[in-house]
Coordinates of C-alpha atoms in Angstrom, one line a residue:
M1 CA 0.0 0.0 0.0
W2 CA 3.0 2.4 0.1
K3 CA 2.8 2.5 -3.7
D4 CA 0.6 5.2 -5.1
S5 CA -0.7 3.0 -7.9
T6 CA -1.6 0.2 -5.5
A7 CA -3.3 2.6 -3.0
G8 CA -5.3 4.2 -5.8
Y9 CA -6.4 0.9 -7.3
V10 CA -7.5 -0.5 -3.9
H11 CA -9.2 2.8 -2.8
N12 CA -11.3 2.6 -6.0
S13 CA -11.4 -1.2 -6.0
L14 CA -15.1 -1.7 -7.0
L15 CA -14.8 0.8 -9.9
S16 CA -11.4 -0.6 -10.9
I17 CA -12.7 -4.2 -11.0
Y18 CA -15.9 -3.2 -12.8
A19 CA -13.8 -1.3 -15.5
L20 CA -11.6 -4.4 -15.9
R21 CA -14.6 -6.7 -16.2
Q22 CA -16.2 -4.5 -18.9
S23 CA -13.0 -4.2 -20.9
L24 CA -12.8 -8.1 -21.0
I25 CA -16.5 -8.4 -21.9
N26 CA -16.2 -5.9 -24.7
D27 CA -12.9 -7.3 -25.9
K28 CA -11.1 -4.1 -25.3
Y29 CA -8.7 -5.3 -22.6
K30 CA -5.0 -4.5 -23.2
I31 CA -2.0 -5.2 -21.2
D32 CA -0.3 -2.1 -19.7
N33 CA 3.5 -1.5 -20.2
Y34 CA 5.7 -3.4 -17.8
T35 CA 8.0 -2.0 -15.1
I36 CA 11.5 -3.5 -15.6
F37 CA 14.1 -3.5 -12.8
T38 CA 17.0 -5.6 -11.6
I39 CA 17.3 -7.5 -8.3
Y40 CA 20.6 -8.9 -6.9
E41 CA 19.3 -11.4 -4.2
P42 CA 19.9 -14.3 -4.3
K43 CA 21.6 -13.5 -7.7
K44 CA 21.3 -10.9 -10.4
R45 CA 18.0 -11.1 -12.2
V46 CA 16.0 -8.8 -14.5
I47 CA 12.4 -8.6 -13.2
V48 CA 9.5 -7.7 -15.5
S49 CA 6.8 -6.4 -13.2
T50 CA 3.2 -6.6 -14.2
R51 CA 0.8 -3.7 -13.4
L52 CA -1.8 -4.3 -10.7
K53 CA -4.7 -4.3 -13.1
D54 CA -3.1 -7.0 -15.1
R55 CA -2.1 -9.0 -12.0
V56 CA -5.7 -9.0 -10.9
F57 CA -6.8 -10.4 -14.2
Q58 CA -4.0 -13.0 -14.3
R59 CA -4.7 -14.1 -10.8
S60 CA -8.4 -14.6 -11.6
L61 CA -7.4 -16.4 -14.8
C62 CA -5.1 -18.8 -12.9
D63 CA -7.4 -19.4 -10.0
N64 CA -10.5 -20.1 -12.0
Y65 CA -9.2 -22.1 -15.0
F66 CA -5.6 -21.8 -16.1
Y67 CA -3.7 -23.4 -13.2
R68 CA -6.1 -26.3 -12.8
E69 CA -6.1 -27.3 -16.5
L70 CA -2.3 -26.7 -17.0
T71 CA -1.1 -28.6 -14.0
K72 CA -3.2 -31.7 -14.6
T73 CA -0.4 -33.3 -16.6
F74 CA 2.5 -32.3 -14.5
I75 CA 4.6 -35.0 -12.8
Y76 CA 4.8 -35.1 -9.0
D77 CA 8.5 -34.2 -9.0
N78 CA 7.9 -30.9 -10.8
C79 CA 8.2 -28.8 -7.6
A80 CA 8.0 -25.1 -8.3
C81 CA 5.1 -22.5 -8.2
Q82 CA 2.3 -24.9 -7.4
I83 CA -0.2 -25.2 -4.5
G84 CA 1.5 -27.3 -1.8
K85 CA 4.8 -27.1 -3.5
G86 CA 7.8 -24.8 -3.5
T87 CA 11.4 -24.8 -2.2
D88 CA 10.6 -26.7 1.0
F89 CA 8.8 -29.4 -1.0
A90 CA 11.7 -29.6 -3.5
L91 CA 14.3 -29.9 -0.7
N92 CA 12.3 -32.6 1.1
R93 CA 11.6 -34.4 -2.2
L94 CA 15.4 -34.7 -2.9
S95 CA 15.9 -36.0 0.6
T96 CA 13.2 -38.6 0.0
H97 CA 14.8 -39.7 -3.3
L98 CA 18.2 -40.1 -1.6
H99 CA 16.7 -42.2 1.2
R100 CA 14.9 -44.5 -1.3
Y101 CA 18.0 -44.7 -3.5
F102 CA 20.2 -45.7 -0.5
R103 CA 17.7 -48.5 0.5
K104 CA 18.1 -50.0 -3.0
Y105 CA 21.6 -49.2 -4.1
G106 CA 23.5 -48.0 -1.0
C107 CA 26.0 -45.1 -1.3
T108 CA 27.4 -45.9 -4.7
G109 CA 26.0 -44.1 -7.7
Y110 CA 26.1 -40.9 -9.7
V111 CA 24.2 -37.6 -10.0
L112 CA 23.5 -35.7 -13.2
K113 CA 22.9 -32.1 -12.3
C114 CA 21.4 -29.9 -15.0
D115 CA 20.8 -26.2 -15.4
I116 CA 19.4 -24.3 -18.4
K117 CA 21.2 -21.2 -19.6
D118 CA 19.0 -18.1 -19.2
Y119 CA 15.8 -20.1 -19.1
F120 CA 13.3 -17.3 -19.0
G121 CA 15.2 -15.1 -21.4
S122 CA 15.8 -17.9 -24.0
T123 CA 12.3 -19.4 -24.2
R124 CA 10.8 -18.7 -27.7
H125 CA 7.2 -17.6 -27.8
D126 CA 6.2 -20.2 -30.3
V127 CA 7.6 -22.9 -28.0
A128 CA 5.7 -21.6 -25.0
K129 CA 2.4 -21.3 -27.0
E130 CA 2.8 -24.9 -28.3
A131 CA 3.4 -26.2 -24.7
I132 CA 0.3 -24.4 -23.4
A133 CA -2.0 -25.5 -26.4
K134 CA -1.4 -29.1 -25.3
S135 CA -3.4 -28.5 -22.1
I136 CA -5.6 -25.5 -22.6
K137 CA -8.6 -26.1 -24.9
N138 CA -10.7 -23.0 -24.1
E139 CA -10.1 -20.6 -27.0
W140 CA -10.8 -17.4 -25.0
V141 CA -8.3 -18.4 -22.3
L142 CA -5.8 -19.5 -24.9
E143 CA -6.0 -16.2 -26.8
H144 CA -5.4 -14.2 -23.6
I145 CA -2.5 -16.4 -22.6
N146 CA -0.9 -16.0 -26.1
N147 CA -1.4 -12.2 -25.8
I148 CA 0.5 -12.3 -22.4
I149 CA 3.3 -14.3 -24.1
D150 CA 3.5 -11.9 -27.0
S151 CA 3.6 -8.9 -24.6
F152 CA 7.1 -9.8 -23.6
N153 CA 8.9 -8.3 -26.6
Q154 CA 11.4 -5.9 -25.0
G155 CA 14.6 -7.8 -25.9
E156 CA 16.7 -7.9 -29.1
D157 CA 14.5 -10.7 -30.4
P158 CA 10.8 -9.8 -29.9
D159 CA 9.8 -13.4 -30.4
K160 CA 11.9 -14.7 -27.5
G161 CA 12.0 -14.2 -23.7
M162 CA 9.4 -14.5 -20.9
G163 CA 9.1 -12.0 -18.0
L164 CA 10.3 -13.1 -14.6
G165 CA 7.7 -11.7 -12.2
S166 CA 4.3 -12.7 -13.7
Q167 CA 2.2 -15.5 -12.2
V168 CA 1.2 -16.7 -15.7
T169 CA 4.7 -16.9 -17.1
Q170 CA 6.0 -18.9 -14.2
L171 CA 3.3 -21.5 -14.9
I172 CA 4.1 -21.3 -18.6
Q173 CA 7.8 -22.0 -17.9
L174 CA 6.8 -25.1 -15.9
A175 CA 4.8 -26.3 -18.9
V176 CA 7.6 -25.8 -21.4
L177 CA 9.7 -28.6 -19.8
N178 CA 6.7 -30.8 -19.0
G179 CA 7.4 -33.0 -22.0
L180 CA 11.0 -33.4 -20.9
D181 CA 9.8 -34.4 -17.4
H182 CA 7.7 -37.2 -18.8
F183 CA 10.4 -38.3 -21.2
I184 CA 12.9 -38.6 -18.3
K185 CA 10.5 -40.5 -16.1
E186 CA 8.8 -42.7 -18.7
K187 CA 11.3 -43.2 -21.5
L188 CA 14.6 -42.9 -19.7
K189 CA 13.1 -44.7 -16.6
I190 CA 14.8 -42.3 -14.1
K191 CA 13.0 -43.0 -10.9
Y192 CA 15.0 -40.6 -8.7
Y193 CA 14.4 -37.3 -10.4
V194 CA 13.5 -33.8 -9.1
R195 CA 13.0 -30.5 -10.9
Y196 CA 12.6 -26.9 -9.6
M197 CA 12.0 -24.7 -12.6
D198 CA 15.2 -25.0 -14.7
D199 CA 17.3 -26.8 -12.1
F200 CA 16.9 -30.6 -12.2
L201 CA 18.7 -33.7 -10.9
L202 CA 18.9 -37.3 -12.0
I203 CA 20.3 -40.0 -9.7
H204 CA 21.3 -43.4 -11.1
P205 CA 23.8 -46.2 -10.3
D206 CA 25.3 -46.3 -13.8
K207 CA 27.5 -43.3 -14.8
Y208 CA 27.5 -44.2 -18.5
Y209 CA 23.7 -44.3 -18.6
L210 CA 23.6 -40.8 -17.1
V211 CA 26.1 -39.7 -19.9
Y212 CA 23.6 -41.0 -22.4
C213 CA 20.7 -39.2 -20.5
K214 CA 22.6 -36.0 -20.7
D215 CA 23.1 -36.3 -24.5
V216 CA 19.4 -37.1 -24.9
I217 CA 18.4 -34.1 -22.7
H218 CA 20.7 -31.9 -24.7
C219 CA 19.0 -32.9 -27.9
I220 CA 15.5 -32.4 -26.6
L221 CA 16.4 -28.9 -25.2
E222 CA 18.1 -28.0 -28.5
S223 CA 14.8 -28.8 -30.3
L224 CA 13.2 -26.3 -28.0
N225 CA 15.9 -23.7 -28.8
L226 CA 17.1 -24.0 -25.1
H227 CA 20.7 -24.9 -24.0
L228 CA 22.3 -26.5 -21.0
N229 CA 24.5 -24.3 -18.9
T230 CA 27.8 -26.2 -19.4
K231 CA 29.4 -24.6 -16.3
K232 CA 26.6 -25.9 -14.0
T233 CA 25.7 -29.1 -15.8
Q234 CA 27.8 -32.0 -14.6
I235 CA 27.9 -35.7 -13.6
F236 CA 29.6 -36.5 -10.2
K237 CA 29.7 -39.3 -7.6
L238 CA 26.9 -39.6 -5.1
S239 CA 29.6 -39.5 -2.4
Q240 CA 30.1 -35.8 -3.2
P241 CA 27.7 -33.1 -1.9
I242 CA 24.7 -32.3 -4.1
H243 CA 24.1 -28.6 -4.4
F244 CA 20.5 -27.8 -4.8
L245 CA 18.5 -24.6 -4.0
G246 CA 21.2 -23.1 -1.8
F247 CA 21.9 -26.3 0.3
A248 CA 24.5 -29.0 0.1
F249 CA 23.1 -32.6 0.5
Y250 CA 25.3 -35.3 1.9
L251 CA 24.3 -39.0 1.8
T252 CA 26.2 -40.8 4.6
S253 CA 27.3 -44.4 4.8
T254 CA 24.4 -45.1 7.2
G255 CA 21.8 -43.7 4.8
K256 CA 21.3 -40.4 6.7
V257 CA 20.8 -37.3 4.6
I258 CA 22.5 -34.2 6.0
R259 CA 21.5 -30.8 4.6
K260 CA 23.8 -27.8 5.1
I261 CA 23.8 -24.3 3.8
L262 CA 26.4 -23.6 1.1
P263 CA 29.5 -21.8 2.5
K264 CA 29.2 -18.9 0.1
R265 CA 25.7 -18.3 1.3
I266 CA 27.0 -18.1 4.9
S267 CA 29.7 -15.6 3.9
H268 CA 27.1 -13.6 2.0
E269 CA 24.8 -13.5 5.1
R270 CA 27.7 -12.3 7.3
R271 CA 28.5 -9.4 4.9
K272 CA 24.8 -8.5 4.7
L273 CA 24.5 -8.4 8.5
R274 CA 27.5 -6.2 8.8
K275 CA 26.1 -3.7 6.3
Q276 CA 22.7 -3.7 7.9
V277 CA 23.9 -3.2 11.4
N278 CA 26.1 -0.3 10.3
R279 CA 23.1 1.3 8.5
A280 CA 21.1 0.9 11.7
K281 CA 23.8 2.5 13.8
Q282 CA 23.7 5.4 11.3
G283 CA 20.0 5.8 11.6
L284 CA 19.4 4.7 8.0
M285 CA 17.6 1.5 9.0
S286 CA 15.5 0.5 12.1
V287 CA 16.8 -2.1 14.5
K288 CA 13.6 -4.1 14.1
A289 CA 14.1 -4.2 10.3
V290 CA 17.6 -5.7 10.8
D291 CA 16.2 -8.2 13.4
D292 CA 13.4 -9.2 11.0
C293 CA 16.0 -9.9 8.2
F294 CA 18.1 -12.0 10.5
D295 CA 15.1 -13.9 11.8
A296 CA 14.1 -14.7 8.2
W297 CA 17.6 -16.0 7.5
K298 CA 17.4 -18.2 10.6
A299 CA 14.1 -19.6 9.4
H300 CA 15.7 -20.5 6.1
A301 CA 18.7 -22.1 7.9
K302 CA 16.3 -24.3 10.0
R303 CA 15.4 -26.1 6.7
G304 CA 18.8 -27.8 7.0
N305 CA 20.8 -29.5 9.8
C306 CA 22.2 -26.1 10.9
Y307 CA 21.7 -26.0 14.7
N308 CA 25.4 -25.1 15.4
L309 CA 25.6 -22.7 12.5
I310 CA 22.6 -20.8 13.8
R311 CA 24.1 -20.5 17.3
K312 CA 27.3 -19.2 15.8
M313 CA 25.5 -16.7 13.6
E314 CA 23.5 -15.5 16.6
E315 CA 26.8 -14.9 18.5
Y316 CA 28.2 -13.1 15.5
Y317 CA 25.1 -10.9 15.2
K318 CA 25.3 -10.0 18.9
N319 CA 29.0 -9.1 18.6
L320 CA 28.2 -6.8 15.7
W321 CA 26.0 -4.7 17.8
E322 CA 28.7 -4.6 20.6
D323 CA 31.3 -3.4 18.1
K324 CA 33.6 -6.4 18.7
Y325 CA 34.4 -6.5 14.9
G326 CA 35.2 -2.8 14.7

């Protein structure tokens, strides 16, 4: 509500909703220009923000039809942006796969970790439309979804790229790889598989079979005009830590799965706390705001086996306020 546009829309909510409804009924609805900005947490990303009017329409579209019809064919291990799913679900799902793998094969095996280069920015509009048309049969809905896809034309290639920040486009991006999900599970017969948007893992006892899987996945993605990120896509032994969604997973010789925050994330949090405490001491930030940020990080850390780490970070945070680090 601190935004003028939001406050104005909410203050005149009945009139705003009525005007939106009439524009849809009269086939005069048009998508407003997007607000584009960059975020740097957890990494640098360009966000294409949808106007409130359009978010209201997209939310209604998703709640009343689009989400239900689109997700019917999704596999269970497609973990992002769905009701009852998210990062916690994906992390727990990987732990479940590791436990089940250990009971059948023990600690020996390999992991194929894949990442797609610039997934949102590289997705072609025709590919996205084709993926949606497989599930959405309502012509009116399909027309509006296609209009949303075509509205993202700010890049060098107007027929490529999807906005990161729209509820509809996040669901579309899940659907683009839905065929790949089914191929991996049903044709390649990979039982231990998990995907969170464009990050996905395959676990199998045979390294050479995973090499074959990687080649097949590469070919399928190339047919969609998408490309594996060669720096992040790799095959490694199951005895090594598996990095997934900011955590390192370790499968021990007893079958226990240990989940730790990545060291670079810990260093980043320490730097962030130092900056925030200094800003608070200068009166540029409230103490409560800093406390809330630290509490949010602790809640994130509790997703892993990080009891000792949290205690150390609490001591570090206390010392920052007492100027023990200068």
